[in-house]
Short mmCIF file of C-alpha atoms and ligand atoms in Angstrom, two decimals:
data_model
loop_
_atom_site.label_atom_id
_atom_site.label_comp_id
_atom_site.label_asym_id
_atom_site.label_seq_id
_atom_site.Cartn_x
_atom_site.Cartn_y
_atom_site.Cartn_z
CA UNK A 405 47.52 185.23 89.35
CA UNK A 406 50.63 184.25 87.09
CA UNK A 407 51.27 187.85 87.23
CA UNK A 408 51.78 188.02 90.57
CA UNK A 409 53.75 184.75 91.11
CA UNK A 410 56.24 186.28 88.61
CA UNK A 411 56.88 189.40 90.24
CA UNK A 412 57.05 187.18 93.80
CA UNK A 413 59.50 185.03 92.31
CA UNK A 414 61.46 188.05 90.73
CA UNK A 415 61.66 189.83 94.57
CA UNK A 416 62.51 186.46 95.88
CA UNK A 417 65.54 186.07 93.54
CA UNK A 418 66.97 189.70 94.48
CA UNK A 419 66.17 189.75 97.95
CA UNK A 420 66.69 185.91 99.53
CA UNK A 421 67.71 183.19 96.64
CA UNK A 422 70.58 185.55 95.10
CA UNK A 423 72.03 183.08 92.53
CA UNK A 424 75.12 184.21 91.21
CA UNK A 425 75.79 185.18 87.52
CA UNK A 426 76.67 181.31 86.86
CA UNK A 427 73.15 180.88 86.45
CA UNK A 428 71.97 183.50 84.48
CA UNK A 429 74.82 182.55 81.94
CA UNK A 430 73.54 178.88 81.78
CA UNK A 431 70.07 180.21 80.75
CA UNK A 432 71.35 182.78 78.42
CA UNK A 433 73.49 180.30 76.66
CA UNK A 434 71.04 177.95 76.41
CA UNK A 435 68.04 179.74 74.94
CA UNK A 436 70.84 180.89 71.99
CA UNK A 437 71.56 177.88 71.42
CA UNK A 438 67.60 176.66 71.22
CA UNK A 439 66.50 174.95 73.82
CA UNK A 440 63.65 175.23 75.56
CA UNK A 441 62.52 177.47 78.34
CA UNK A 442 61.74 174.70 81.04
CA UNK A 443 64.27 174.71 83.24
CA UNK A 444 63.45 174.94 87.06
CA UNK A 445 63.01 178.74 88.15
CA UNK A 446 65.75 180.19 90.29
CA UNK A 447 63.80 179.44 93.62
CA UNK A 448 63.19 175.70 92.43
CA UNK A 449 67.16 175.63 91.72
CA UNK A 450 67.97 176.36 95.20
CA UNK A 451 65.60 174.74 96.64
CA UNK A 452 67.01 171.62 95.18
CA UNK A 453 70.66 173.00 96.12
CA UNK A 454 69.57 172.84 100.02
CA UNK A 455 67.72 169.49 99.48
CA UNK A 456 71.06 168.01 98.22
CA UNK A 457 73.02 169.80 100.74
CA UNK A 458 70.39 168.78 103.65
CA UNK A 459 70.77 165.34 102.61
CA UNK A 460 74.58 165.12 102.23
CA UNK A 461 74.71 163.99 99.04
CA UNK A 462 77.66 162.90 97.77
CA UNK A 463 76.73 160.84 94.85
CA UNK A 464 73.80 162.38 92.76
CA UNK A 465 71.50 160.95 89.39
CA UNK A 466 69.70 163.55 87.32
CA UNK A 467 67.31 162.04 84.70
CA UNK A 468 67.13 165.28 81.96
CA UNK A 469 69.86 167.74 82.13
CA UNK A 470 68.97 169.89 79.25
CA UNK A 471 71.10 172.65 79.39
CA UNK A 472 72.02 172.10 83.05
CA UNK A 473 70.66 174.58 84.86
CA UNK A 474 69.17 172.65 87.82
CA UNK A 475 72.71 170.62 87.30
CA UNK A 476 74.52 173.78 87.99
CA UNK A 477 72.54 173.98 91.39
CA UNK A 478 72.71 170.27 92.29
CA UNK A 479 76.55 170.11 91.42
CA UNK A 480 77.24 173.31 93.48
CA UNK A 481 75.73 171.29 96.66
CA UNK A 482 78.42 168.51 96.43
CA UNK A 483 81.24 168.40 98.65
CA UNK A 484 84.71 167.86 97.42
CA UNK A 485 85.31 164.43 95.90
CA UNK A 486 81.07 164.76 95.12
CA UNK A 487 79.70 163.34 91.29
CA UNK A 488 76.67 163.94 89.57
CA UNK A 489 76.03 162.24 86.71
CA UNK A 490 73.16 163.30 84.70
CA UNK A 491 71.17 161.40 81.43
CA UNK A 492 70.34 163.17 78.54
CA UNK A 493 68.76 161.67 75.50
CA UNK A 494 69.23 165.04 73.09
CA UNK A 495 73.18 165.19 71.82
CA UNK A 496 72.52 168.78 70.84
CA UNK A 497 71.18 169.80 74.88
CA UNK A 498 74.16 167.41 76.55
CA UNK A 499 76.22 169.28 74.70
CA UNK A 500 74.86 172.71 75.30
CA UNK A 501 74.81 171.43 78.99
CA UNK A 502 78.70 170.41 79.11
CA UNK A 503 79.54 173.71 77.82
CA UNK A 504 77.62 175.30 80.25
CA UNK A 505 78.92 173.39 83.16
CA UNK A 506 82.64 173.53 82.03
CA UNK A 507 82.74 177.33 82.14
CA UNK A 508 80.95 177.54 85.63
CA UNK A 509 83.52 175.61 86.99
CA UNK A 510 81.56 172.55 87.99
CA UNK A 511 82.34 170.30 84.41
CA UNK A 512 84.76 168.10 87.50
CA UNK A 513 82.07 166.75 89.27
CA UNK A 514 79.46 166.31 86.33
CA UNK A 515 79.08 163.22 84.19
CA UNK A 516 76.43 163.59 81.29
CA UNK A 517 75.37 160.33 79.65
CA UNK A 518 73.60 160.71 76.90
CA UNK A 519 71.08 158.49 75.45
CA UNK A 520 67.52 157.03 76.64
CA UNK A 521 67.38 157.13 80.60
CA UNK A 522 65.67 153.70 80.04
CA UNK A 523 68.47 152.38 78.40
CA UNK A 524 71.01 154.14 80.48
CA UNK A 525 69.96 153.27 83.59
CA UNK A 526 70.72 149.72 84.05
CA UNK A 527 74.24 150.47 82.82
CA UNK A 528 74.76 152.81 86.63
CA UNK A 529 76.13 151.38 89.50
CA UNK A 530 74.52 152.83 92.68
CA UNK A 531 73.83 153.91 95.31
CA UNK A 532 73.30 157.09 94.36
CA UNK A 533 72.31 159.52 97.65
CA UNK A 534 70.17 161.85 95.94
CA UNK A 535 67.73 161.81 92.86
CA UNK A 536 66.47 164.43 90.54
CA UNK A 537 63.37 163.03 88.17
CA UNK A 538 62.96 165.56 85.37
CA UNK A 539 62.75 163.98 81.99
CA UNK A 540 59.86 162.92 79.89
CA UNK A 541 56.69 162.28 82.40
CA UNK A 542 55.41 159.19 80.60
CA UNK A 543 58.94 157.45 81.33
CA UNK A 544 58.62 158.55 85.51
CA UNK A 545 57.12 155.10 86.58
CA UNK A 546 60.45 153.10 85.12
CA UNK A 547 62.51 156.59 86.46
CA UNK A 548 61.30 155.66 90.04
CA UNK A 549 61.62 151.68 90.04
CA UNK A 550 65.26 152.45 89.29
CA UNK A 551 65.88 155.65 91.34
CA UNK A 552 64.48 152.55 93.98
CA UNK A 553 66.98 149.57 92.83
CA UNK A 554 69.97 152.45 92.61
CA UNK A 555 68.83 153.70 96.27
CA UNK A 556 70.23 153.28 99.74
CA UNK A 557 68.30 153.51 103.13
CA UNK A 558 67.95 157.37 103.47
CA UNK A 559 68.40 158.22 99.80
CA UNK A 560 66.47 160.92 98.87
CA UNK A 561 64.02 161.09 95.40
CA UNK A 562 62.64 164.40 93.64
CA UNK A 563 60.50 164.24 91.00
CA UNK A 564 60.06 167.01 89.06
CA UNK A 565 56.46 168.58 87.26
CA UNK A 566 54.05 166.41 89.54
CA UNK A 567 50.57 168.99 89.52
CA UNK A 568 50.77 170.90 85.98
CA UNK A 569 48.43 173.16 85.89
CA UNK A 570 46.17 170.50 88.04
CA UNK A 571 46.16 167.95 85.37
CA UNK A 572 47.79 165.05 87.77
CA UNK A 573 44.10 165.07 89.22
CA UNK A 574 42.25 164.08 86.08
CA UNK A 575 41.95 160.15 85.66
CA UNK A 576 40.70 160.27 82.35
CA UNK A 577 43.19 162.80 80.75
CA UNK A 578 44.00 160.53 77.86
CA UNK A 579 47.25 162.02 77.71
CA UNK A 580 50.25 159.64 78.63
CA UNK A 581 52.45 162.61 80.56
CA UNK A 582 49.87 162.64 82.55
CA UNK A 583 49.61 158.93 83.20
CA UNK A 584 52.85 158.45 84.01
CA UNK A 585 52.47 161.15 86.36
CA UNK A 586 49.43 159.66 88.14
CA UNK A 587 51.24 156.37 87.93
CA UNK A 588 54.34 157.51 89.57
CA UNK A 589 52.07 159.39 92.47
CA UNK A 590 50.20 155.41 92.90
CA UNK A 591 53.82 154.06 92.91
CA UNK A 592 55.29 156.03 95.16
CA UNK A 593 51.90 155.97 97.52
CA UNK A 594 51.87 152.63 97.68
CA UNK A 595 55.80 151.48 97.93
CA UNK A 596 56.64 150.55 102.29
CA UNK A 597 60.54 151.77 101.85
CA UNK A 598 59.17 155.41 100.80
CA UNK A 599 57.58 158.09 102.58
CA UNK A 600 56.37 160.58 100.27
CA UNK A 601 54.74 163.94 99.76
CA UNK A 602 53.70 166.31 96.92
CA UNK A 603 54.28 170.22 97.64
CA UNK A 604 52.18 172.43 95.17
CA UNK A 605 54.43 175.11 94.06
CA UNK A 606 53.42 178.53 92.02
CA UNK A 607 55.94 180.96 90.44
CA UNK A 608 57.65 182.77 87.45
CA UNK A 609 57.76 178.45 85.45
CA UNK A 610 53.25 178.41 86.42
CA UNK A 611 51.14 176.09 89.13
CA UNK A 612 52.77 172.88 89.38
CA UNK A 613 54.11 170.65 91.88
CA UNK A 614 57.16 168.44 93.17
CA UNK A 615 57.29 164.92 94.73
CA UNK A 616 59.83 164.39 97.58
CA UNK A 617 60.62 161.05 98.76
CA UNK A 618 62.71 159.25 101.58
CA UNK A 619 63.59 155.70 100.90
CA UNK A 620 63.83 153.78 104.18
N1 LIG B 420 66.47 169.40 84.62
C1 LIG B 420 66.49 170.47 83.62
C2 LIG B 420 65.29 170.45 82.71
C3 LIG B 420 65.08 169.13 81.99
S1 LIG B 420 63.92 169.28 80.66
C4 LIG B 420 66.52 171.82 84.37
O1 LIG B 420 65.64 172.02 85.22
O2 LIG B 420 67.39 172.65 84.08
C5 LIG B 420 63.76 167.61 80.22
C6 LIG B 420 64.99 167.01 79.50
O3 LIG B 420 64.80 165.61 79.43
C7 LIG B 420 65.16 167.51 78.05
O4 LIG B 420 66.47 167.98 77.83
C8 LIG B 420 64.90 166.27 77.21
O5 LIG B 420 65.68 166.19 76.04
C9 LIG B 420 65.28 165.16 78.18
N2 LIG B 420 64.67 163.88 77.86
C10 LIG B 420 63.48 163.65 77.25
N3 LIG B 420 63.25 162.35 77.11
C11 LIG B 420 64.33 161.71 77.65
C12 LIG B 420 64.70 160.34 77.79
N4 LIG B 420 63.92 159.37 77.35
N5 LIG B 420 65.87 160.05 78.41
C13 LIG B 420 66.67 161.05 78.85
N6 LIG B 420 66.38 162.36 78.73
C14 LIG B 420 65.23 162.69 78.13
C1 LIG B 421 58.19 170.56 80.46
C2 LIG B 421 59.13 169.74 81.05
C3 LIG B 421 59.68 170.08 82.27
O1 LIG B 421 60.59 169.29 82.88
C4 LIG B 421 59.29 171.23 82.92
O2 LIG B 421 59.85 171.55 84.12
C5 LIG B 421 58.34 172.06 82.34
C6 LIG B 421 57.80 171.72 81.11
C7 LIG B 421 57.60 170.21 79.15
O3 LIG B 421 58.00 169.17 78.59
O4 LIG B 421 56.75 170.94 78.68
MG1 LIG B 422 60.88 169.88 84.97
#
């Protein structure tokens, strides 16, 4: 089936989700300069675009920038006077990722940190309107406690890689990405000032899955 969700998500990008050349030269810049191809696919990217932009969001917190990519989109849904500030623990991809983000005309409204989200976290001063989870998995439970604490009523939470492949419904995996996965899902489930869902998602990136979340 991967096939086929790669050619989908190919027609989708020429016919409906059009992203301009900004984004292409994000991903081209950043697989030079080494980093790793898992960055959200084009349709993810927008989707998260309209998200921000349905929401309002003025004030956004992205836990693993990489090379910005899905930064690019998020920044590009701010209105004037808008910040996103983003954590990165790797110099070498917050670097990469300012680069990027300076020449697409966005490097204004985008603050990288870089260093352990865990660490970096208690340093921000919310409320931020809009969250983007996307850093290591076994770190999502702390990720979400803070997005929480850094949250207003009608802030919004994405979390990023919440299915893989299925994995998120094994509960003897042994593998701690998964945990904190399945730990972040019990969190979330079981928190009164979210409402929460999961949306399975297929395309060019594989079978995985988002979590969106409403804090109330
Ligand atoms: N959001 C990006 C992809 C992020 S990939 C996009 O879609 O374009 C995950 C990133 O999280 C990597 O760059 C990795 O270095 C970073 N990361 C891993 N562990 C981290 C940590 N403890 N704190 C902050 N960032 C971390
Ligand atoms: C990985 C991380 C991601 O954030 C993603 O979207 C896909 C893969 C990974 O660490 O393998
Ligand atoms: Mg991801």
């Amino acid at each position: 089936m991967s096939e086929t969700w790669t050619t989908v998500d190919t027609y989708l990008s020429e016919t409906v989700i059009k992203p301009d050349p900004a984004y292409a030269a994000v991903s081209i810049a950043s697989k030079a300069a080494g980093l790793p191809d898992i960055a959200v696919s084009p349709a993810e990217g927008k989707q998260l675009y309209l998200f921000a932009k349905m929401s309002g969001a003025k004030r956004i917190l992205e836990i693993g920038t990489l090379g910005g990519y899905s930064t690019l989109w998020l920044a590009r849904a701010l209105p004037p006077g808008g910040l996103l500030t983003s954590l990165e623990y790797d110099p070498h991809h917050a670097e990469v990722a300012a680069a990027n983000l300076k020449k697409a005309g966005v490097g204004d409204r985008v603050e990288i940190k870089t260093g352990a989200a865990i660490d970096l976290l208690p340093t921000l001063q919310g409320p931020f309107d809009f969250f983007f989870i996307d850093a290591n998995k076994d770190g999502y439970p702390e990720y979400f406690r803070w997005a929480l604490k850094l949250s207003r009523p009608g802030s919004v939470i994405v979390a990023d890689n919440m299915v893989r492949d299925g994995r998120v419904a094994n509960a003897h995996s042994g593998d701690a990405a998964v945990e904190g996965v399945r730990q972040t899902m019990a969190l979330a489930g079981a928190e009164p000032r979210v409402t929460a869902t999961v949306i399975q998602t297929v395309g060019s990136k594989g079978y995985d899955g988002y979590m969106l979340a409403l804090v109330s």
